């Protein structure tokens, strides 16, 4: 996790210079509230300073710090980017880019964090904190890319396995389906029918001969 301690130290340095008395008063009041960790109230004072003088880079930067401490990261980055366009001092400009890098790093936006840290080091090559964060982000980005590749390969393998399983299920279903019986040919059917008719005729003839041998039934003379 990136360290935030540089924000407070730089913040104190920023408020020593102001383009106008009103800016300085509002910024000073904002700093008092910031030190008490009343970041929402400090934000109000810094906004008043920016309203009095939108070109004051220190007021804009301090506003970004107050927003950052309230986890309003997207709004904080917007103020830091404004401060980067206004600031002429390289040391303070390095701090602006450092804080942008910290926010991006915390959101695992390693590519953007690397760009910001590199920009910070161009303005202050001796900042070891920024250099450490830069090296860490490069390592984390590499690990993330490797993890993404593994995840993508895993998804592709799962997809191929699912397709294979579906094909196997289709083959099993085909095997389970009853196969149509071989139809009897017309000639075979006629032969079987003729054989049945011949058997029936022969049976009737045998029964007729048997009845002729027995003779007619005689009535009994016995009275019942």
Tab-separated table of C-alpha atoms in Angstrom:
chain	number	residue	atom	x	y	z
A	1	UNK	CA	0.000	0.000	0.000
A	2	UNK	CA	1.340	3.446	-0.953
A	3	UNK	CA	2.224	5.829	1.839
A	4	UNK	CA	0.456	9.130	2.342
A	5	UNK	CA	2.785	10.925	4.758
A	6	UNK	CA	4.175	13.244	2.106
A	7	UNK	CA	0.820	14.949	1.672
A	8	UNK	CA	0.891	16.737	5.017
A	9	UNK	CA	4.502	17.888	4.716
A	10	UNK	CA	3.976	19.265	1.237
A	11	UNK	CA	0.694	20.815	2.276
A	12	UNK	CA	2.452	22.924	4.933
A	13	UNK	CA	4.935	24.099	2.362
A	14	UNK	CA	2.214	25.079	-0.071
A	15	UNK	CA	0.359	27.390	2.255
A	16	UNK	CA	3.336	29.660	2.926
A	17	UNK	CA	2.909	31.334	-0.451
A	18	UNK	CA	-0.290	32.917	-1.712
A	19	UNK	CA	-1.087	35.172	-4.577
A	20	UNK	CA	-3.450	37.319	-2.527
A	21	UNK	CA	-4.204	38.000	1.115
A	22	UNK	CA	-7.672	36.494	0.919
A	23	UNK	CA	-6.280	33.308	-0.616
A	24	UNK	CA	-3.772	33.031	2.181
A	25	UNK	CA	-6.391	33.510	4.877
A	26	UNK	CA	-8.713	30.865	3.484
A	27	UNK	CA	-5.874	28.415	2.893
A	28	UNK	CA	-4.519	28.982	6.402
A	29	UNK	CA	-7.953	28.324	7.925
A	30	UNK	CA	-8.267	25.214	5.749
A	31	UNK	CA	-4.931	23.941	7.029
A	32	UNK	CA	-6.001	24.319	10.645
A	33	UNK	CA	-9.081	22.220	9.951
A	34	UNK	CA	-7.040	19.720	7.943
A	35	UNK	CA	-4.659	19.222	10.887
A	36	UNK	CA	-7.674	18.478	13.076
A	37	UNK	CA	-8.737	15.856	10.496
A	38	UNK	CA	-11.865	17.867	9.733
A	39	UNK	CA	-11.385	17.311	6.044
A	40	UNK	CA	-14.904	18.231	4.965
A	41	UNK	CA	-14.627	21.651	6.635
A	42	UNK	CA	-11.117	22.118	5.269
A	43	UNK	CA	-12.502	21.408	1.801
A	44	UNK	CA	-14.925	24.324	2.200
A	45	UNK	CA	-12.122	26.740	3.066
A	46	UNK	CA	-9.958	25.579	0.183
A	47	UNK	CA	-12.862	25.992	-2.220
A	48	UNK	CA	-13.276	29.559	-0.991
A	49	UNK	CA	-9.594	30.169	-1.708
A	50	UNK	CA	-9.930	28.704	-5.198
A	51	UNK	CA	-13.045	30.799	-5.768
A	52	UNK	CA	-11.092	33.945	-4.885
A	53	UNK	CA	-8.199	32.988	-7.114
A	54	UNK	CA	-8.667	30.005	-9.476
A	55	UNK	CA	-5.051	30.351	-10.625
A	56	UNK	CA	-3.620	29.685	-7.171
A	57	UNK	CA	-1.903	26.254	-7.536
A	58	UNK	CA	-1.411	25.856	-3.779
A	59	UNK	CA	-5.110	26.316	-3.038
A	60	UNK	CA	-6.045	23.878	-5.818
A	61	UNK	CA	-3.524	21.323	-4.587
A	62	UNK	CA	-4.701	21.593	-0.975
A	63	UNK	CA	-8.285	21.132	-2.131
A	64	UNK	CA	-7.173	17.921	-3.852
A	65	UNK	CA	-5.580	16.735	-0.592
A	66	UNK	CA	-8.775	17.386	1.399
A	67	UNK	CA	-10.823	15.472	-1.174
A	68	UNK	CA	-8.322	12.626	-1.182
A	69	UNK	CA	-8.558	12.228	2.586
A	70	UNK	CA	-12.348	11.896	2.226
A	71	UNK	CA	-11.883	9.135	-0.364
A	72	UNK	CA	-13.281	11.376	-3.098
A	73	UNK	CA	-10.586	10.090	-5.378
A	74	UNK	CA	-11.938	11.070	-8.793
A	75	UNK	CA	-12.578	14.640	-7.615
A	76	UNK	CA	-9.131	14.751	-6.008
A	77	UNK	CA	-7.419	13.673	-9.238
A	78	UNK	CA	-9.284	16.387	-11.115
A	79	UNK	CA	-7.908	19.041	-8.715
A	80	UNK	CA	-4.399	17.579	-8.884
A	81	UNK	CA	-4.519	17.736	-12.672
A	82	UNK	CA	-5.571	21.386	-12.459
A	83	UNK	CA	-2.727	22.068	-10.043
A	84	UNK	CA	-0.255	20.380	-12.410
A	85	UNK	CA	-1.194	22.862	-15.138
A	86	UNK	CA	-0.799	25.831	-12.788
A	87	UNK	CA	2.277	24.852	-10.779
A	88	UNK	CA	5.694	26.066	-11.921
A	89	UNK	CA	7.794	24.818	-9.023
A	90	UNK	CA	9.274	21.399	-9.904
A	91	UNK	CA	9.368	20.090	-6.348
A	92	UNK	CA	5.707	20.872	-5.760
A	93	UNK	CA	4.842	19.595	-9.223
A	94	UNK	CA	6.534	16.309	-8.341
A	95	UNK	CA	4.279	16.053	-5.290
A	96	UNK	CA	1.173	16.612	-7.432
A	97	UNK	CA	2.061	13.697	-9.707
A	98	UNK	CA	3.071	11.553	-6.747
A	99	UNK	CA	-0.386	11.904	-5.205
A	100	UNK	CA	-2.055	11.094	-8.512
A	101	UNK	CA	0.080	7.959	-8.615
A	102	UNK	CA	-0.959	7.003	-5.082
A	103	UNK	CA	-4.662	7.214	-5.953
A	104	UNK	CA	-4.231	5.186	-9.149
A	105	UNK	CA	-2.162	2.601	-7.303
A	106	UNK	CA	-4.832	2.188	-4.626
A	107	UNK	CA	-7.388	1.494	-7.363
A	108	UNK	CA	-5.032	-1.029	-8.991
A	109	UNK	CA	-4.703	1.193	-12.055
A	110	UNK	CA	-1.045	0.316	-12.290
A	111	UNK	CA	-0.430	1.653	-15.783
A	112	UNK	CA	-1.747	5.106	-14.868
A	113	UNK	CA	0.132	5.011	-11.560
A	114	UNK	CA	3.395	4.190	-13.331
A	115	UNK	CA	2.918	7.135	-15.701
A	116	UNK	CA	2.252	9.506	-12.792
A	117	UNK	CA	5.227	8.284	-10.751
A	118	UNK	CA	7.534	8.601	-13.754
A	119	UNK	CA	6.335	12.162	-14.263
A	120	UNK	CA	6.959	12.869	-10.588
A	121	UNK	CA	10.530	11.576	-10.808
A	122	UNK	CA	11.223	13.758	-13.854
A	123	UNK	CA	10.564	16.759	-11.636
A	124	UNK	CA	12.262	15.334	-8.541
A	125	UNK	CA	14.664	12.475	-9.342
A	126	UNK	CA	15.759	12.176	-5.709
A	127	UNK	CA	12.370	11.176	-4.273
A	128	UNK	CA	12.973	7.642	-2.977
A	129	UNK	CA	9.346	7.225	-1.919
A	130	UNK	CA	8.164	7.780	-5.474
A	131	UNK	CA	10.876	5.513	-6.841
A	132	UNK	CA	9.821	2.721	-4.482
A	133	UNK	CA	6.152	3.101	-5.454
A	134	UNK	CA	7.104	3.042	-9.125
A	135	UNK	CA	9.035	-0.208	-8.764
A	136	UNK	CA	6.191	-1.743	-6.773
A	137	UNK	CA	3.588	-0.797	-9.373
A	138	UNK	CA	5.680	-2.289	-12.172
A	139	UNK	CA	5.903	-5.558	-10.261
A	140	UNK	CA	2.196	-5.562	-9.456
A	141	UNK	CA	1.323	-4.791	-13.071
A	142	UNK	CA	3.441	-7.719	-14.258
A	143	UNK	CA	1.782	-10.046	-11.752
A	144	UNK	CA	-1.654	-8.818	-12.820
A	145	UNK	CA	-0.877	-9.466	-16.492
A	146	UNK	CA	0.319	-12.990	-15.693
A	147	UNK	CA	-2.791	-13.618	-13.615
A	148	UNK	CA	-5.020	-12.329	-16.406
A	149	UNK	CA	-3.306	-14.653	-18.877
A	150	UNK	CA	-3.813	-17.621	-16.552
A	151	UNK	CA	-7.448	-16.721	-16.071
A	152	UNK	CA	-7.985	-16.341	-19.810
A	153	UNK	CA	-6.324	-19.693	-20.505
A	154	UNK	CA	-8.453	-21.311	-17.810
A	155	UNK	CA	-11.621	-19.917	-19.368
A	156	UNK	CA	-10.576	-21.172	-22.803
A	157	UNK	CA	-9.863	-24.652	-21.407
A	158	UNK	CA	-13.226	-24.691	-19.635
A	159	UNK	CA	-14.954	-23.677	-22.852
A	160	UNK	CA	-13.224	-26.439	-24.809
A	161	UNK	CA	-14.094	-28.993	-22.124
A	162	UNK	CA	-17.722	-27.897	-22.115
A	163	UNK	CA	-17.903	-28.261	-25.898
A	164	UNK	CA	-16.325	-31.707	-25.634
A	165	UNK	CA	-18.796	-32.763	-22.944
A	166	UNK	CA	-21.728	-31.565	-25.034
A	167	UNK	CA	-20.492	-33.553	-28.028
A	168	UNK	CA	-20.073	-36.665	-25.862
A	169	UNK	CA	-23.605	-36.233	-24.520
A	170	UNK	CA	-24.952	-36.035	-28.060
A	171	UNK	CA	-23.150	-39.268	-29.007
A	172	UNK	CA	-24.549	-41.017	-25.927
A	173	UNK	CA	-28.068	-39.868	-26.763
A	174	UNK	CA	-27.719	-41.258	-30.257
A	175	UNK	CA	-26.614	-44.618	-28.867
A	176	UNK	CA	-29.575	-44.736	-26.484
A	177	UNK	CA	-32.130	-44.187	-29.253
A	178	UNK	CA	-33.810	-47.460	-30.421
A	179	UNK	CA	-32.540	-48.594	-33.759
A	180	UNK	CA	-35.268	-49.241	-36.389
A	181	UNK	CA	-35.966	-52.926	-36.975
A	182	UNK	CA	-35.189	-54.361	-40.330
A	183	UNK	CA	-38.360	-54.273	-42.370
A	184	UNK	CA	-39.684	-57.558	-43.717
A	185	UNK	CA	-39.461	-57.860	-47.466
A	186	UNK	CA	-42.640	-58.304	-49.482
A	187	UNK	CA	-41.560	-61.732	-50.740
A	188	UNK	CA	-40.872	-62.983	-47.202
A	189	UNK	CA	-44.263	-61.776	-46.046
A	190	UNK	CA	-46.046	-63.591	-48.874
A	191	UNK	CA	-44.127	-66.781	-48.187
A	192	UNK	CA	-45.061	-66.758	-44.517
A	193	UNK	CA	-48.700	-66.042	-45.348
A	194	UNK	CA	-48.867	-68.898	-47.860
A	195	UNK	CA	-47.285	-71.268	-45.362
A	196	UNK	CA	-49.884	-70.303	-42.750
A	197	UNK	CA	-52.711	-70.880	-45.240
A	198	UNK	CA	-51.360	-74.310	-46.211
A	199	UNK	CA	-51.047	-75.297	-42.562
A	200	UNK	CA	-54.603	-74.193	-41.908
A	201	UNK	CA	-55.919	-76.240	-44.856
A	202	UNK	CA	-54.001	-79.291	-43.752
A	203	UNK	CA	-55.358	-78.996	-40.225
A	204	UNK	CA	-58.943	-78.722	-41.445
A	205	UNK	CA	-58.518	-81.797	-43.634
A	206	UNK	CA	-57.184	-83.858	-40.726
A	207	UNK	CA	-60.119	-82.882	-38.528
A	208	UNK	CA	-62.615	-83.747	-41.282
A	209	UNK	CA	-61.144	-87.233	-41.755
A	210	UNK	CA	-61.181	-87.884	-38.019
A	211	UNK	CA	-64.880	-86.976	-37.774
A	212	UNK	CA	-65.784	-89.242	-40.687
A	213	UNK	CA	-64.230	-92.262	-38.942
A	214	UNK	CA	-66.190	-91.750	-35.715
A	215	UNK	CA	-69.644	-91.718	-37.452
A	216	UNK	CA	-72.808	-89.901	-36.306
A	217	UNK	CA	-73.767	-89.712	-32.652
A	218	UNK	CA	-76.547	-92.263	-31.630
A	219	UNK	CA	-79.320	-91.487	-29.168
A	220	UNK	CA	-79.482	-93.582	-25.978
A	221	UNK	CA	-82.376	-96.043	-25.341
A	222	UNK	CA	-82.122	-95.672	-21.604
A	223	UNK	CA	-84.837	-93.694	-19.939
A	224	UNK	CA	-83.696	-91.230	-17.428
